[in-house]
């Protein structure tokens, strides 16, 4: 078929399809729409996957940053707890010479000498605890007294010993009243202070 014949046919079919719905339907049935080329579908799928992968990578980076921040906070909190414990031990040394007493070899001292030193250390350490921690007993009963622990008692503050079985209520004898810190008032740590130094070495000139 020549070019002009094909042009004329296309011209006629165009207006026939445009003006005759029944004819247009027949033409449509003769030429069903073809599926998109595989290359186009594959390109769209690849673009979607790359977009999703990019979002996942960004989320992973965000989670990694959050994890690093949490680790940093946990490390700082652990360091603060350790510094606080060392600072308190330093206070006991400063006000009661506690570390001096524990590190001293007392085997060569008689009981009277040890007792005299212990009294001084006791007074200094007690004052330090009362000043900075406000230590108070957990149980107010006298040691040796009979008592009953009802269901729901604070297991963090009371430890059961001996023949432990069953569930509360428990009836037993108070062997130790326990202690708790009513408050914590430690001096602020100075930036130049090393908490690991419990007592400075002293050099007299």
PDB file of C-alpha atoms in Angstrom:
ATOM      1  CA  UNK A   1       0.000   0.000   0.000  1.00  0.00           C
ATOM      2  CA  UNK A   2       1.365   3.392  -1.004  1.00  0.00           C
ATOM      3  CA  UNK A   3       2.057   6.206   1.406  1.00  0.00           C
ATOM      4  CA  UNK A   4      -0.865   8.296   0.189  1.00  0.00           C
ATOM      5  CA  UNK A   5      -3.217   5.331   0.464  1.00  0.00           C
ATOM      6  CA  UNK A   6      -2.079   4.707   4.015  1.00  0.00           C
ATOM      7  CA  UNK A   7      -2.382   8.410   4.838  1.00  0.00           C
ATOM      8  CA  UNK A   8      -5.946   8.507   3.487  1.00  0.00           C
ATOM      9  CA  UNK A   9      -6.859   5.346   5.418  1.00  0.00           C
ATOM     10  CA  UNK A  10      -5.446   6.739   8.632  1.00  0.00           C
ATOM     11  CA  UNK A  11      -7.356   9.992   8.049  1.00  0.00           C
ATOM     12  CA  UNK A  12     -10.627   8.139   7.543  1.00  0.00           C
ATOM     13  CA  UNK A  13     -10.075   5.769  10.473  1.00  0.00           C
ATOM     14  CA  UNK A  14      -9.201   8.681  12.771  1.00  0.00           C
ATOM     15  CA  UNK A  15     -12.538  10.436  12.206  1.00  0.00           C
ATOM     16  CA  UNK A  16     -14.423   7.128  12.155  1.00  0.00           C
ATOM     17  CA  UNK A  17     -13.028   6.242  15.573  1.00  0.00           C
ATOM     18  CA  UNK A  18     -13.663   9.766  16.830  1.00  0.00           C
ATOM     19  CA  UNK A  19     -17.320   9.885  15.702  1.00  0.00           C
ATOM     20  CA  UNK A  20     -18.420   6.231  15.884  1.00  0.00           C
ATOM     21  CA  UNK A  21     -18.223   4.687  19.365  1.00  0.00           C
ATOM     22  CA  UNK A  22     -19.189   1.210  18.169  1.00  0.00           C
ATOM     23  CA  UNK A  23     -16.464   1.260  15.531  1.00  0.00           C
ATOM     24  CA  UNK A  24     -13.961   2.546  18.053  1.00  0.00           C
ATOM     25  CA  UNK A  25     -14.811  -0.357  20.361  1.00  0.00           C
ATOM     26  CA  UNK A  26     -14.255  -2.855  17.542  1.00  0.00           C
ATOM     27  CA  UNK A  27     -10.880  -1.313  16.764  1.00  0.00           C
ATOM     28  CA  UNK A  28      -9.966  -1.434  20.442  1.00  0.00           C
ATOM     29  CA  UNK A  29     -10.816  -5.147  20.635  1.00  0.00           C
ATOM     30  CA  UNK A  30      -8.726  -5.851  17.555  1.00  0.00           C
ATOM     31  CA  UNK A  31      -5.708  -4.067  19.058  1.00  0.00           C
ATOM     32  CA  UNK A  32      -5.574  -4.628  22.860  1.00  0.00           C
ATOM     33  CA  UNK A  33      -3.177  -2.338  24.742  1.00  0.00           C
ATOM     34  CA  UNK A  34       0.193  -3.833  25.165  1.00  0.00           C
ATOM     35  CA  UNK A  35       1.873  -4.123  28.549  1.00  0.00           C
ATOM     36  CA  UNK A  36       4.641  -1.701  29.336  1.00  0.00           C
ATOM     37  CA  UNK A  37       8.023  -2.868  28.152  1.00  0.00           C
ATOM     38  CA  UNK A  38       9.909  -4.909  30.711  1.00  0.00           C
ATOM     39  CA  UNK A  39      12.672  -2.324  30.713  1.00  0.00           C
ATOM     40  CA  UNK A  40      10.237   0.402  31.841  1.00  0.00           C
ATOM     41  CA  UNK A  41       8.760  -1.786  34.597  1.00  0.00           C
ATOM     42  CA  UNK A  42      12.232  -2.826  35.726  1.00  0.00           C
ATOM     43  CA  UNK A  43      13.374   0.801  35.796  1.00  0.00           C
ATOM     44  CA  UNK A  44      10.387   1.832  37.926  1.00  0.00           C
ATOM     45  CA  UNK A  45      10.936  -1.104  40.299  1.00  0.00           C
ATOM     46  CA  UNK A  46      14.628  -0.294  40.614  1.00  0.00           C
ATOM     47  CA  UNK A  47      13.844   3.359  41.347  1.00  0.00           C
ATOM     48  CA  UNK A  48      11.383   2.337  44.082  1.00  0.00           C
ATOM     49  CA  UNK A  49      13.919  -0.051  45.602  1.00  0.00           C
ATOM     50  CA  UNK A  50      16.643   2.599  45.545  1.00  0.00           C
ATOM     51  CA  UNK A  51      14.294   5.092  47.173  1.00  0.00           C
ATOM     52  CA  UNK A  52      13.359   2.601  49.908  1.00  0.00           C
ATOM     53  CA  UNK A  53      17.012   1.658  50.385  1.00  0.00           C
ATOM     54  CA  UNK A  54      17.920   5.316  50.798  1.00  0.00           C
ATOM     55  CA  UNK A  55      15.235   5.762  53.458  1.00  0.00           C
ATOM     56  CA  UNK A  56      16.390   2.617  55.273  1.00  0.00           C
ATOM     57  CA  UNK A  57      20.011   3.801  55.229  1.00  0.00           C
ATOM     58  CA  UNK A  58      19.029   7.184  56.644  1.00  0.00           C
ATOM     59  CA  UNK A  59      17.023   5.472  59.392  1.00  0.00           C
ATOM     60  CA  UNK A  60      19.989   3.205  60.186  1.00  0.00           C
ATOM     61  CA  UNK A  61      22.267   6.249  60.494  1.00  0.00           C
ATOM     62  CA  UNK A  62      19.720   7.909  62.806  1.00  0.00           C
ATOM     63  CA  UNK A  63      19.505   4.792  65.008  1.00  0.00           C
ATOM     64  CA  UNK A  64      23.300   4.508  65.129  1.00  0.00           C
ATOM     65  CA  UNK A  65      23.535   8.141  66.236  1.00  0.00           C
ATOM     66  CA  UNK A  66      20.901   7.551  68.930  1.00  0.00           C
ATOM     67  CA  UNK A  67      22.775   4.441  70.115  1.00  0.00           C
ATOM     68  CA  UNK A  68      26.053   6.362  70.348  1.00  0.00           C
ATOM     69  CA  UNK A  69      24.312   9.085  72.352  1.00  0.00           C
ATOM     70  CA  UNK A  70      22.812   6.505  74.743  1.00  0.00           C
ATOM     71  CA  UNK A  71      26.199   4.818  75.199  1.00  0.00           C
ATOM     72  CA  UNK A  72      27.785   8.177  75.899  1.00  0.00           C
ATOM     73  CA  UNK A  73      25.116   9.023  78.482  1.00  0.00           C
ATOM     74  CA  UNK A  74      25.448   5.589  80.118  1.00  0.00           C
ATOM     75  CA  UNK A  75      29.229   5.958  80.253  1.00  0.00           C
ATOM     76  CA  UNK A  76      28.939   9.420  81.782  1.00  0.00           C
ATOM     77  CA  UNK A  77      26.452   8.133  84.386  1.00  0.00           C
ATOM     78  CA  UNK A  78      28.757   5.215  85.280  1.00  0.00           C
ATOM     79  CA  UNK A  79      31.707   7.586  85.621  1.00  0.00           C
ATOM     80  CA  UNK A  80      29.637   9.887  87.834  1.00  0.00           C
ATOM     81  CA  UNK A  81      28.667   6.973  90.121  1.00  0.00           C
ATOM     82  CA  UNK A  82      32.281   5.833  90.380  1.00  0.00           C
ATOM     83  CA  UNK A  83      33.461   9.376  91.105  1.00  0.00           C
ATOM     84  CA  UNK A  84      30.784   9.747  93.793  1.00  0.00           C
ATOM     85  CA  UNK A  85      31.859   6.516  95.512  1.00  0.00           C
ATOM     86  CA  UNK A  86      35.514   7.545  95.451  1.00  0.00           C
ATOM     87  CA  UNK A  87      34.639  11.029  96.695  1.00  0.00           C
ATOM     88  CA  UNK A  88      32.735   9.555  99.650  1.00  0.00           C
ATOM     89  CA  UNK A  89      35.652   7.259 100.487  1.00  0.00           C
ATOM     90  CA  UNK A  90      37.916  10.294 100.334  1.00  0.00           C
ATOM     91  CA  UNK A  91      35.636  12.107 102.798  1.00  0.00           C
ATOM     92  CA  UNK A  92      35.783   9.148 105.206  1.00  0.00           C
ATOM     93  CA  UNK A  93      39.559   9.289 104.961  1.00  0.00           C
ATOM     94  CA  UNK A  94      39.660  13.040 105.460  1.00  0.00           C
ATOM     95  CA  UNK A  95      37.306  13.164 108.443  1.00  0.00           C
ATOM     96  CA  UNK A  96      37.940   9.741 109.997  1.00  0.00           C
ATOM     97  CA  UNK A  97      41.247   8.495 108.532  1.00  0.00           C
ATOM     98  CA  UNK A  98      39.304   5.423 107.441  1.00  0.00           C
ATOM     99  CA  UNK A  99      41.689   4.299 104.688  1.00  0.00           C
ATOM    100  CA  UNK A 100      44.709   4.807 106.966  1.00  0.00           C
ATOM    101  CA  UNK A 101      43.181   2.448 109.512  1.00  0.00           C
ATOM    102  CA  UNK A 102      42.277  -0.253 106.975  1.00  0.00           C
ATOM    103  CA  UNK A 103      45.674  -0.133 105.286  1.00  0.00           C
ATOM    104  CA  UNK A 104      47.582  -0.216 108.584  1.00  0.00           C
ATOM    105  CA  UNK A 105      49.003  -3.539 109.761  1.00  0.00           C
ATOM    106  CA  UNK A 106      47.512  -3.728 113.257  1.00  0.00           C
ATOM    107  CA  UNK A 107      48.866  -7.180 114.122  1.00  0.00           C
ATOM    108  CA  UNK A 108      51.703  -5.655 116.161  1.00  0.00           C
ATOM    109  CA  UNK A 109      49.404  -3.359 118.186  1.00  0.00           C
ATOM    110  CA  UNK A 110      47.744  -4.448 121.416  1.00  0.00           C
ATOM    111  CA  UNK A 111      43.982  -4.314 121.863  1.00  0.00           C
ATOM    112  CA  UNK A 112      44.086  -1.072 123.829  1.00  0.00           C
ATOM    113  CA  UNK A 113      45.934   0.733 121.039  1.00  0.00           C
ATOM    114  CA  UNK A 114      43.570  -0.649 118.373  1.00  0.00           C
ATOM    115  CA  UNK A 115      40.576   0.284 120.499  1.00  0.00           C
ATOM    116  CA  UNK A 116      41.825   3.841 120.967  1.00  0.00           C
ATOM    117  CA  UNK A 117      42.402   4.277 117.230  1.00  0.00           C
ATOM    118  CA  UNK A 118      39.038   2.722 116.391  1.00  0.00           C
ATOM    119  CA  UNK A 119      37.247   5.225 118.647  1.00  0.00           C
ATOM    120  CA  UNK A 120      38.776   8.181 116.798  1.00  0.00           C
ATOM    121  CA  UNK A 121      37.980   6.639 113.411  1.00  0.00           C
ATOM    122  CA  UNK A 122      34.441   5.773 114.516  1.00  0.00           C
ATOM    123  CA  UNK A 123      33.695   9.332 115.598  1.00  0.00           C
ATOM    124  CA  UNK A 124      35.081  10.884 112.404  1.00  0.00           C
ATOM    125  CA  UNK A 125      33.384   8.466 110.007  1.00  0.00           C
ATOM    126  CA  UNK A 126      30.052   8.704 111.834  1.00  0.00           C
ATOM    127  CA  UNK A 127      30.094  12.487 111.599  1.00  0.00           C
ATOM    128  CA  UNK A 128      30.910  12.257 107.886  1.00  0.00           C
ATOM    129  CA  UNK A 129      28.035   9.855 107.175  1.00  0.00           C
ATOM    130  CA  UNK A 130      25.547  11.931 109.148  1.00  0.00           C
ATOM    131  CA  UNK A 131      26.709  15.095 107.412  1.00  0.00           C
ATOM    132  CA  UNK A 132      26.630  13.860 103.829  1.00  0.00           C
ATOM    133  CA  UNK A 133      24.178  10.928 103.763  1.00  0.00           C
ATOM    134  CA  UNK A 134      21.826  11.291 106.711  1.00  0.00           C
ATOM    135  CA  UNK A 135      22.001   7.560 107.495  1.00  0.00           C
ATOM    136  CA  UNK A 136      18.906   6.142 109.209  1.00  0.00           C
ATOM    137  CA  UNK A 137      17.722   2.603 110.112  1.00  0.00           C
ATOM    138  CA  UNK A 138      15.339   0.771 107.767  1.00  0.00           C
ATOM    139  CA  UNK A 139      13.520  -1.030 110.619  1.00  0.00           C
ATOM    140  CA  UNK A 140      12.808   0.770 113.871  1.00  0.00           C
ATOM    141  CA  UNK A 141      12.321  -2.390 115.977  1.00  0.00           C
ATOM    142  CA  UNK A 142      15.094  -3.535 118.297  1.00  0.00           C
ATOM    143  CA  UNK A 143      17.344  -6.267 116.937  1.00  0.00           C
ATOM    144  CA  UNK A 144      16.129  -9.624 118.266  1.00  0.00           C
ATOM    145  CA  UNK A 145      12.468  -8.553 118.170  1.00  0.00           C
ATOM    146  CA  UNK A 146       9.805 -10.722 116.505  1.00  0.00           C
ATOM    147  CA  UNK A 147       8.075  -9.155 113.505  1.00  0.00           C
ATOM    148  CA  UNK A 148       5.792 -10.058 110.599  1.00  0.00           C
ATOM    149  CA  UNK A 149       6.374  -9.034 106.999  1.00  0.00           C
ATOM    150  CA  UNK A 150       3.068  -8.672 105.208  1.00  0.00           C
ATOM    151  CA  UNK A 151       2.509  -9.320 101.512  1.00  0.00           C
ATOM    152  CA  UNK A 152       3.932  -6.486  99.417  1.00  0.00           C
ATOM    153  CA  UNK A 153       6.840  -5.701 101.765  1.00  0.00           C
ATOM    154  CA  UNK A 154       9.828  -3.958 100.169  1.00  0.00           C
ATOM    155  CA  UNK A 155      12.137  -6.817  99.180  1.00  0.00           C
ATOM    156  CA  UNK A 156      14.776  -4.268  98.131  1.00  0.00           C
ATOM    157  CA  UNK A 157      15.061  -3.051 101.717  1.00  0.00           C
ATOM    158  CA  UNK A 158      14.513  -6.309 103.639  1.00  0.00           C
ATOM    159  CA  UNK A 159      16.448  -9.526 103.002  1.00  0.00           C
ATOM    160  CA  UNK A 160      15.094 -12.886 104.166  1.00  0.00           C
ATOM    161  CA  UNK A 161      17.560 -15.381 105.642  1.00  0.00           C
ATOM    162  CA  UNK A 162      17.278 -18.824 107.205  1.00  0.00           C
ATOM    163  CA  UNK A 163      14.478 -21.204 106.163  1.00  0.00           C
ATOM    164  CA  UNK A 164      12.785 -19.227 103.388  1.00  0.00           C
ATOM    165  CA  UNK A 165       9.771 -20.899 101.756  1.00  0.00           C
ATOM    166  CA  UNK A 166       6.251 -20.102 100.660  1.00  0.00           C
ATOM    167  CA  UNK A 167       4.785 -16.636 100.285  1.00  0.00           C
ATOM    168  CA  UNK A 168       4.234 -13.657 102.592  1.00  0.00           C
ATOM    169  CA  UNK A 169       3.255 -12.998 105.300  1.00  0.00           C
ATOM    170  CA  UNK A 170       6.524 -14.066 106.937  1.00  0.00           C
ATOM    171  CA  UNK A 171       7.191 -14.117 110.675  1.00  0.00           C
ATOM    172  CA  UNK A 172      10.762 -14.006 111.914  1.00  0.00           C
ATOM    173  CA  UNK A 173      13.364 -12.364 114.123  1.00  0.00           C
ATOM    174  CA  UNK A 174      15.069  -9.078 113.250  1.00  0.00           C
ATOM    175  CA  UNK A 175      18.800  -9.773 113.106  1.00  0.00           C
ATOM    176  CA  UNK A 176      19.876  -6.451 111.609  1.00  0.00           C
ATOM    177  CA  UNK A 177      17.762  -3.324 111.286  1.00  0.00           C
ATOM    178  CA  UNK A 178      19.501  -2.207 108.079  1.00  0.00           C
ATOM    179  CA  UNK A 179      20.524   1.275 107.003  1.00  0.00           C
ATOM    180  CA  UNK A 180      19.487   3.661 104.272  1.00  0.00           C
ATOM    181  CA  UNK A 181      20.728   7.053 103.109  1.00  0.00           C
ATOM    182  CA  UNK A 182      17.979   9.564 103.790  1.00  0.00           C
ATOM    183  CA  UNK A 183      19.758  12.108 101.587  1.00  0.00           C
ATOM    184  CA  UNK A 184      22.937  12.474  99.536  1.00  0.00           C
ATOM    185  CA  UNK A 185      24.770  15.777  99.909  1.00  0.00           C
ATOM    186  CA  UNK A 186      28.255  15.329  98.532  1.00  0.00           C
ATOM    187  CA  UNK A 187      30.414  18.382  97.812  1.00  0.00           C
ATOM    188  CA  UNK A 188      30.669  19.406  94.170  1.00  0.00           C
ATOM    189  CA  UNK A 189      33.641  17.860  92.408  1.00  0.00           C
ATOM    190  CA  UNK A 190      36.169  20.422  91.263  1.00  0.00           C
ATOM    191  CA  UNK A 191      37.392  20.138  87.685  1.00  0.00           C
ATOM    192  CA  UNK A 192      41.022  19.914  88.775  1.00  0.00           C
ATOM    193  CA  UNK A 193      40.308  17.314  91.462  1.00  0.00           C
ATOM    194  CA  UNK A 194      41.159  13.667  90.749  1.00  0.00           C
ATOM    195  CA  UNK A 195      38.547  11.533  92.581  1.00  0.00           C
ATOM    196  CA  UNK A 196      40.938   8.569  92.539  1.00  0.00           C
ATOM    197  CA  UNK A 197      43.245  10.442  94.904  1.00  0.00           C
ATOM    198  CA  UNK A 198      41.668   9.486  98.250  1.00  0.00           C
ATOM    199  CA  UNK A 199      44.323  11.272 100.300  1.00  0.00           C
ATOM    200  CA  UNK A 200      47.202  13.333  99.020  1.00  0.00           C
ATOM    201  CA  UNK A 201      50.735  12.402  99.943  1.00  0.00           C
ATOM    202  CA  UNK A 202      52.162  15.031 102.303  1.00  0.00           C
ATOM    203  CA  UNK A 203      55.699  16.393 102.083  1.00  0.00           C
ATOM    204  CA  UNK A 204      56.921  18.631 104.903  1.00  0.00           C
ATOM    205  CA  UNK A 205      59.530  21.234 103.967  1.00  0.00           C
TER     206      UNK A 205
END
